[in-house]
Coordinates of C-alpha atoms in Angstrom, one line a residue:
M9 CA -31.4 -160.8 42.7
S10 CA -34.4 -159.6 40.5
Q11 CA -37.3 -159.1 42.7
V12 CA -40.6 -158.4 41.3
I13 CA -43.8 -158.7 43.9
H14 CA -47.7 -158.6 43.3
V15 CA -47.4 -157.8 39.7
P16 CA -49.6 -159.6 36.7
Q17 CA -48.2 -161.2 33.9
T18 CA -50.0 -159.2 31.4
M19 CA -51.6 -155.8 31.0
N20 CA -53.9 -153.7 29.2
I21 CA -52.3 -151.1 27.0
P22 CA -53.7 -148.0 24.9
L23 CA -52.5 -148.3 21.4
F24 CA -52.1 -145.0 19.3
V25 CA -53.3 -146.1 16.1
G26 CA -53.1 -143.0 14.1
Q27 CA -55.8 -140.4 12.9
G28 CA -56.6 -139.3 16.3
K29 CA -57.8 -142.9 17.4
I30 CA -56.7 -145.0 20.3
E31 CA -57.5 -148.6 20.8
Y32 CA -56.7 -151.4 23.5
G33 CA -54.6 -154.3 23.4
E34 CA -52.8 -156.7 25.8
K35 CA -49.1 -157.1 26.3
P36 CA -46.9 -159.0 28.9
V37 CA -45.6 -156.9 32.0
P38 CA -42.0 -156.4 31.4
V39 CA -39.3 -157.8 33.5
P40 CA -36.7 -155.6 35.0
G41 CA -32.9 -156.3 33.9
K42 CA -30.0 -155.4 35.5
G43 CA -29.8 -151.8 36.9
Q44 CA -33.4 -151.6 36.1
L45 CA -37.1 -150.8 38.0
L46 CA -40.3 -152.0 37.4
L47 CA -42.6 -149.1 38.2
Q48 CA -46.6 -149.5 38.4
V49 CA -47.7 -146.2 37.0
K50 CA -49.9 -143.9 38.6
A51 CA -50.3 -141.0 36.7
N52 CA -49.2 -139.6 33.4
A53 CA -49.7 -136.1 32.0
L54 CA -50.8 -135.2 28.6
C55 CA -48.2 -133.2 26.7
G56 CA -48.5 -131.0 23.4
S57 CA -45.5 -132.9 21.8
D58 CA -47.5 -136.0 21.9
R59 CA -49.7 -134.5 18.9
S60 CA -47.8 -136.4 16.4
Q61 CA -48.4 -139.7 18.1
F62 CA -51.9 -139.2 18.7
Y63 CA -52.8 -138.1 15.0
D64 CA -49.8 -140.1 13.1
G65 CA -49.7 -143.0 15.4
S66 CA -47.1 -144.9 17.5
T67 CA -45.3 -148.1 17.7
T68 CA -44.4 -147.4 21.2
V69 CA -47.0 -146.8 23.8
P70 CA -46.6 -142.8 24.5
G71 CA -46.4 -140.9 28.1
H72 CA -43.2 -139.1 28.7
E73 CA -44.2 -137.4 32.4
A74 CA -44.9 -140.2 34.3
A75 CA -45.0 -140.7 38.2
G76 CA -45.6 -144.2 39.9
I77 CA -44.3 -146.5 42.6
V78 CA -41.4 -149.4 42.5
V79 CA -42.7 -152.6 42.4
G80 CA -39.7 -154.9 41.2
A81 CA -36.0 -154.3 40.6
G82 CA -33.3 -156.2 38.8
V83 CA -29.8 -157.0 39.9
G84 CA -27.6 -153.9 41.3
V85 CA -30.3 -151.6 41.9
T86 CA -30.4 -149.6 45.2
T87 CA -34.1 -148.2 45.2
A88 CA -36.3 -149.8 47.7
I89 CA -39.7 -151.6 46.7
G90 CA -42.4 -149.3 47.3
T91 CA -40.6 -146.2 46.6
P92 CA -42.7 -143.3 44.8
G93 CA -41.4 -141.3 42.3
V94 CA -41.2 -139.6 38.6
V95 CA -39.5 -140.7 35.4
F96 CA -36.7 -138.3 33.7
L97 CA -37.5 -138.5 30.0
M98 CA -34.2 -139.0 28.7
D99 CA -32.1 -142.0 29.7
F100 CA -28.5 -140.4 30.1
C101 CA -25.5 -142.4 30.0
G102 CA -23.7 -140.4 32.7
E103 CA -20.3 -140.8 31.4
C104 CA -20.2 -138.5 28.7
R105 CA -18.6 -135.0 28.6
S106 CA -22.2 -133.6 28.9
C107 CA -23.4 -135.8 31.6
K108 CA -19.9 -135.7 33.7
L109 CA -20.8 -131.8 33.7
G110 CA -24.3 -132.3 34.6
F111 CA -25.9 -131.4 31.2
T112 CA -28.2 -134.9 31.2
N113 CA -30.5 -133.5 28.9
Q114 CA -27.7 -133.0 26.4
C115 CA -26.4 -136.5 26.8
L116 CA -24.0 -137.6 23.8
N117 CA -25.0 -141.3 24.3
K118 CA -28.6 -141.3 24.9
R119 CA -30.2 -144.7 25.2
A120 CA -33.8 -143.9 25.7
D121 CA -36.6 -141.2 25.3
Y122 CA -39.4 -142.8 27.4
G123 CA -42.6 -142.5 25.8
F124 CA -41.1 -142.2 22.5
T125 CA -38.4 -144.7 21.7
H126 CA -39.5 -147.0 24.7
D127 CA -42.9 -147.3 26.3
G128 CA -44.0 -144.9 28.5
G129 CA -46.4 -143.8 31.1
Y130 CA -49.9 -145.0 29.6
T131 CA -49.0 -148.6 30.3
P132 CA -49.8 -149.8 33.7
Y133 CA -46.1 -151.0 34.2
I134 CA -43.1 -149.8 32.9
V135 CA -39.4 -150.8 33.1
V136 CA -36.8 -147.7 33.2
N137 CA -33.3 -147.4 33.9
E138 CA -32.7 -146.5 37.6
N139 CA -30.7 -143.5 36.9
V140 CA -34.0 -141.5 35.2
F141 CA -35.8 -142.4 38.5
F142 CA -36.4 -139.9 40.7
P143 CA -37.5 -140.6 44.5
I144 CA -40.1 -138.2 45.9
D145 CA -41.6 -137.4 49.4
S146 CA -44.7 -139.6 50.0
S147 CA -46.4 -136.6 50.9
I148 CA -46.6 -135.4 47.4
P149 CA -49.7 -136.9 45.6
L150 CA -48.3 -138.8 42.6
A151 CA -50.6 -137.2 40.0
D152 CA -49.2 -133.9 41.3
A153 CA -45.8 -135.2 41.4
T154 CA -45.9 -135.3 37.5
M155 CA -45.4 -131.5 37.5
L156 CA -41.7 -132.0 38.6
L157 CA -41.1 -133.0 35.0
D158 CA -42.4 -130.6 32.0
I159 CA -44.2 -128.1 34.1
M160 CA -41.4 -127.3 36.7
G161 CA -38.5 -128.8 35.0
T162 CA -38.9 -127.2 31.7
G163 CA -40.1 -124.3 32.9
G164 CA -37.4 -123.6 35.3
H165 CA -34.6 -124.4 33.1
A166 CA -35.8 -122.0 30.7
I167 CA -35.6 -119.3 33.3
K168 CA -32.2 -120.4 34.3
R169 CA -31.0 -120.3 30.8
A170 CA -32.1 -116.7 30.5
K171 CA -30.2 -115.9 33.6
L172 CA -27.2 -117.0 32.5
V173 CA -27.2 -114.1 30.0
H174 CA -29.1 -111.8 31.9
P175 CA -28.6 -112.0 35.7
D176 CA -30.9 -109.0 36.6
I177 CA -34.4 -110.2 35.2
Q178 CA -37.1 -107.9 36.4
S179 CA -39.9 -108.5 34.0
V180 CA -41.0 -111.8 32.0
L181 CA -43.1 -112.2 28.9
I182 CA -44.4 -115.6 27.9
A183 CA -45.6 -116.6 24.5
G184 CA -48.1 -119.2 24.8
A185 CA -50.5 -120.0 28.1
G186 CA -50.6 -123.7 27.4
P187 CA -49.0 -126.0 30.1
I188 CA -45.7 -125.2 29.3
G189 CA -46.2 -121.4 29.4
L190 CA -48.1 -121.9 32.7
G191 CA -45.3 -123.7 34.0
V192 CA -43.0 -121.1 33.0
L193 CA -45.2 -118.6 34.8
A194 CA -45.2 -120.5 38.1
M195 CA -41.7 -120.9 38.0
A196 CA -40.8 -117.3 37.2
K197 CA -43.1 -116.6 40.2
L198 CA -41.0 -118.9 42.7
L199 CA -37.6 -118.2 41.1
L200 CA -37.6 -114.8 40.5
G201 CA -40.1 -113.5 43.2
D202 CA -43.9 -112.9 43.3
E203 CA -43.5 -109.3 42.6
T204 CA -42.0 -109.9 39.1
P205 CA -44.2 -108.8 36.4
V206 CA -45.2 -111.6 34.3
F207 CA -47.1 -111.2 30.8
I208 CA -48.5 -113.9 29.1
M209 CA -50.1 -114.2 25.6
D210 CA -52.7 -116.4 23.8
Y211 CA -55.7 -116.4 22.1
V212 CA -57.4 -118.8 24.5
D213 CA -59.7 -117.0 27.1
Y214 CA -59.8 -120.2 29.3
R215 CA -55.7 -120.4 29.5
L216 CA -55.4 -116.8 29.9
E217 CA -58.0 -116.6 32.9
L218 CA -56.2 -119.4 34.5
A219 CA -52.7 -117.6 33.9
E220 CA -54.3 -114.4 35.6
K221 CA -55.5 -116.4 38.6
M222 CA -51.8 -117.5 39.3
G223 CA -50.5 -113.9 39.0
A224 CA -50.0 -113.2 35.3
I225 CA -50.8 -110.0 33.3
P226 CA -52.7 -111.7 30.3
V227 CA -52.6 -110.6 26.9
Q228 CA -55.6 -111.4 24.7
L229 CA -53.9 -111.2 21.0
A230 CA -57.3 -111.3 19.4
N231 CA -57.9 -107.7 20.8
Q232 CA -54.6 -106.4 22.5
S233 CA -51.0 -105.5 21.6
V234 CA -48.3 -107.0 23.7
Q235 CA -46.4 -103.8 23.8
E236 CA -49.3 -101.8 24.8
V237 CA -50.3 -104.1 27.6
I238 CA -46.5 -103.8 28.8
K239 CA -46.6 -99.8 28.7
A240 CA -49.8 -99.8 30.3
A241 CA -48.3 -101.7 33.3
G242 CA -45.2 -98.9 33.1
L243 CA -42.5 -100.7 31.7
E244 CA -41.1 -100.2 28.3
G245 CA -40.5 -104.0 27.3
A246 CA -39.7 -107.1 28.9
D247 CA -36.1 -108.1 30.1
I248 CA -36.5 -112.0 28.9
A249 CA -39.2 -113.7 26.9
I250 CA -40.0 -117.2 26.5
D251 CA -41.5 -118.9 23.6
T252 CA -43.7 -121.8 24.4
S253 CA -45.8 -121.6 21.2
G254 CA -43.3 -123.0 18.6
K255 CA -44.9 -120.6 16.2
T256 CA -43.0 -117.7 14.1
S257 CA -45.4 -115.2 15.0
G258 CA -45.2 -116.0 18.6
R259 CA -41.0 -115.8 18.5
R260 CA -41.2 -112.4 16.3
T261 CA -43.6 -110.7 18.7
S262 CA -41.6 -111.7 21.9
L263 CA -38.4 -110.6 20.1
D264 CA -39.7 -107.1 19.4
A265 CA -41.0 -106.8 22.9
L266 CA -37.6 -107.2 24.7
N267 CA -35.7 -104.3 26.1
Q268 CA -32.2 -103.8 25.6
R269 CA -29.8 -106.8 26.9
G270 CA -33.0 -108.9 26.7
V271 CA -33.0 -112.6 26.1
L272 CA -35.3 -114.6 23.9
I273 CA -35.8 -118.7 25.1
C274 CA -37.1 -120.8 22.5
V275 CA -38.6 -123.7 24.3
G276 CA -41.3 -124.6 21.9
H277 CA -40.5 -126.8 19.0
G278 CA -41.8 -125.9 15.5
Q279 CA -41.3 -122.9 13.2
E280 CA -38.4 -120.8 12.2
L281 CA -37.5 -117.1 13.5
S282 CA -36.1 -114.7 10.9
L283 CA -33.5 -112.3 12.4
G284 CA -32.3 -108.9 11.5
V285 CA -29.0 -109.6 13.0
S286 CA -28.0 -105.6 13.5
N287 CA -31.0 -104.4 14.7
D288 CA -32.4 -107.8 16.7
L289 CA -29.3 -108.8 18.2
I290 CA -26.1 -106.5 17.8
A291 CA -27.5 -103.0 18.7
P292 CA -29.4 -103.7 21.6
E293 CA -27.2 -106.7 22.7
R294 CA -29.9 -109.2 22.8
A295 CA -29.7 -112.9 22.7
V296 CA -31.6 -116.0 21.5
L297 CA -31.1 -119.2 23.0
G298 CA -32.8 -122.7 22.9
S299 CA -34.0 -124.6 25.9
E300 CA -34.4 -128.4 25.9
Y301 CA -36.4 -130.2 28.9
F302 CA -34.2 -129.8 31.9
Q303 CA -31.5 -131.3 33.7
Y304 CA -31.7 -134.2 35.7
N305 CA -29.8 -132.7 39.0
E306 CA -32.6 -130.0 38.7
L307 CA -35.1 -132.4 40.2
A308 CA -34.0 -131.9 43.6
E309 CA -34.5 -128.1 43.5
N310 CA -37.8 -128.6 42.0
H311 CA -39.1 -131.0 44.7
A312 CA -38.2 -128.7 47.6
L313 CA -40.2 -126.1 45.6
I314 CA -43.2 -128.2 44.8
L315 CA -43.1 -129.1 48.6
R316 CA -43.5 -125.6 49.7
H317 CA -45.7 -124.3 46.8
L318 CA -48.1 -127.3 46.0
P319 CA -51.5 -125.5 46.3
Y320 CA -50.2 -122.6 44.0
L321 CA -48.9 -125.1 41.5
Q322 CA -52.1 -127.6 41.8
Q323 CA -53.8 -124.6 40.0
I324 CA -52.3 -125.8 36.6
I325 CA -53.8 -129.2 36.6
T326 CA -57.3 -129.0 35.3
H327 CA -58.7 -132.0 34.4
R328 CA -57.9 -135.9 35.5
Y329 CA -59.0 -138.8 33.6
G330 CA -59.0 -142.8 33.8
L331 CA -56.5 -144.8 31.5
D332 CA -60.0 -145.8 29.5
Q333 CA -60.5 -142.2 28.8
I334 CA -57.3 -141.1 26.7
Q335 CA -59.3 -140.5 23.6
E336 CA -61.8 -138.1 25.4
A337 CA -58.6 -136.7 27.1
Y338 CA -56.8 -135.8 24.0
E339 CA -59.5 -134.5 22.2
L340 CA -60.3 -131.8 24.9
F341 CA -56.5 -131.4 25.4
F342 CA -55.9 -130.4 21.6
Q343 CA -59.0 -127.9 21.7
G344 CA -57.3 -125.7 24.2
N345 CA -59.6 -125.2 26.8
T346 CA -57.6 -127.0 29.6
G347 CA -54.6 -126.4 31.6
K348 CA -52.6 -129.5 32.3
V349 CA -54.5 -132.8 31.7
L350 CA -53.6 -135.9 33.6
I351 CA -54.3 -139.7 33.2
E352 CA -54.7 -141.5 36.5
Q353 CA -54.4 -145.4 37.0

C-alpha cells in the first residue's frame, strides 16, 4: 500500500529559464508509484555539468547529486520511512548484460538520469525508483553525504579504471582542480595511500591552495611547467593522469607527462584529443580510457570510507546556500573560486 506522511500537496521549485537566470514556480508534490520512493531532499551539490542547464535552460528541475530522507513509499518497496540516503544518478534496469555484471553506469536500458530527464534534487521532494536509492548511516550529515556521488564515486571509479591497466600506481597527475579533480585527489590518497604523490594542475589559485591543503603538489599553469614540477619532486613522470578538465590542452599535457605503461583517464566531457599512435601509445605501451560516473555497487565501499575519513573529505565543500540562493551559488561556482558548492534545504 502506498504511504505518504507529513507531505504538502504543492512545493516551490526553481525554474532554470536560460541565459543564466533562475526563477521560481509551484508544482504538485509527486506521488510515488509501484517500486518508488518519495524523498524530502535535504541537499544537492552543484556540478560543472549543470552549465548548459543554467545558461541554456531546462524543462526539468536540475540537480543530480541529491541526498534526502524517505517520506513516502509506493507498493512493493522495502525501504523504511525515515531512512536517509543518496540518489544514484542513473536509473539502471538491473536486467541487461551490463547491469548483471555490475556495470550499472553502462546500463543498456537506462530509464532516467535524475536531474536531466526527470526532476532532480533542487525540488523539495523527488520521486525515484527504489533501486537507485542508497541508504546511509545516520551519523553522516546529509549535506556531506552528497560527496558519495560525483566526488567519491566519480573520483574513485576513475582510479579503479586506471588500475585495470596499471596495477602498480606510484604517482598521479590530475588535470583540473575543480570539485571532480579534488574528488580524484581525495580518492587517490584514500585508495592508493597518503604517501602517493598526487600532482594537480590548474590556473585558479583558490582551488590549487585547497588541493595543497589536501595533500596535493600544485602546478600553477600560468607560470609552471607540469613536467618541471614532477621532476622537481624527483620523478620522471606520472604513472596515471586523470583529466577532469575536458580540455584538449589538459588531455595533451597529461598524456605528455606520463611514464611508460602510463594511463590517461578521461573523466571530463568536452573537447577532443589527437594521438600520435606510435609515439603516444605503442612504443611506451600507454593506454587512454574513458570513465563515466561510477557503478552503484561502489557506493558501499565509499560509504565505509566516508565514515572513516569524513573530516578530510569535508574540506572539499567550501560553500553552502539555501534553495532561494541558487542564482548566487551558480554565479560564484562558475567564477571558479570554490570547491564543492551545496544547496541545502
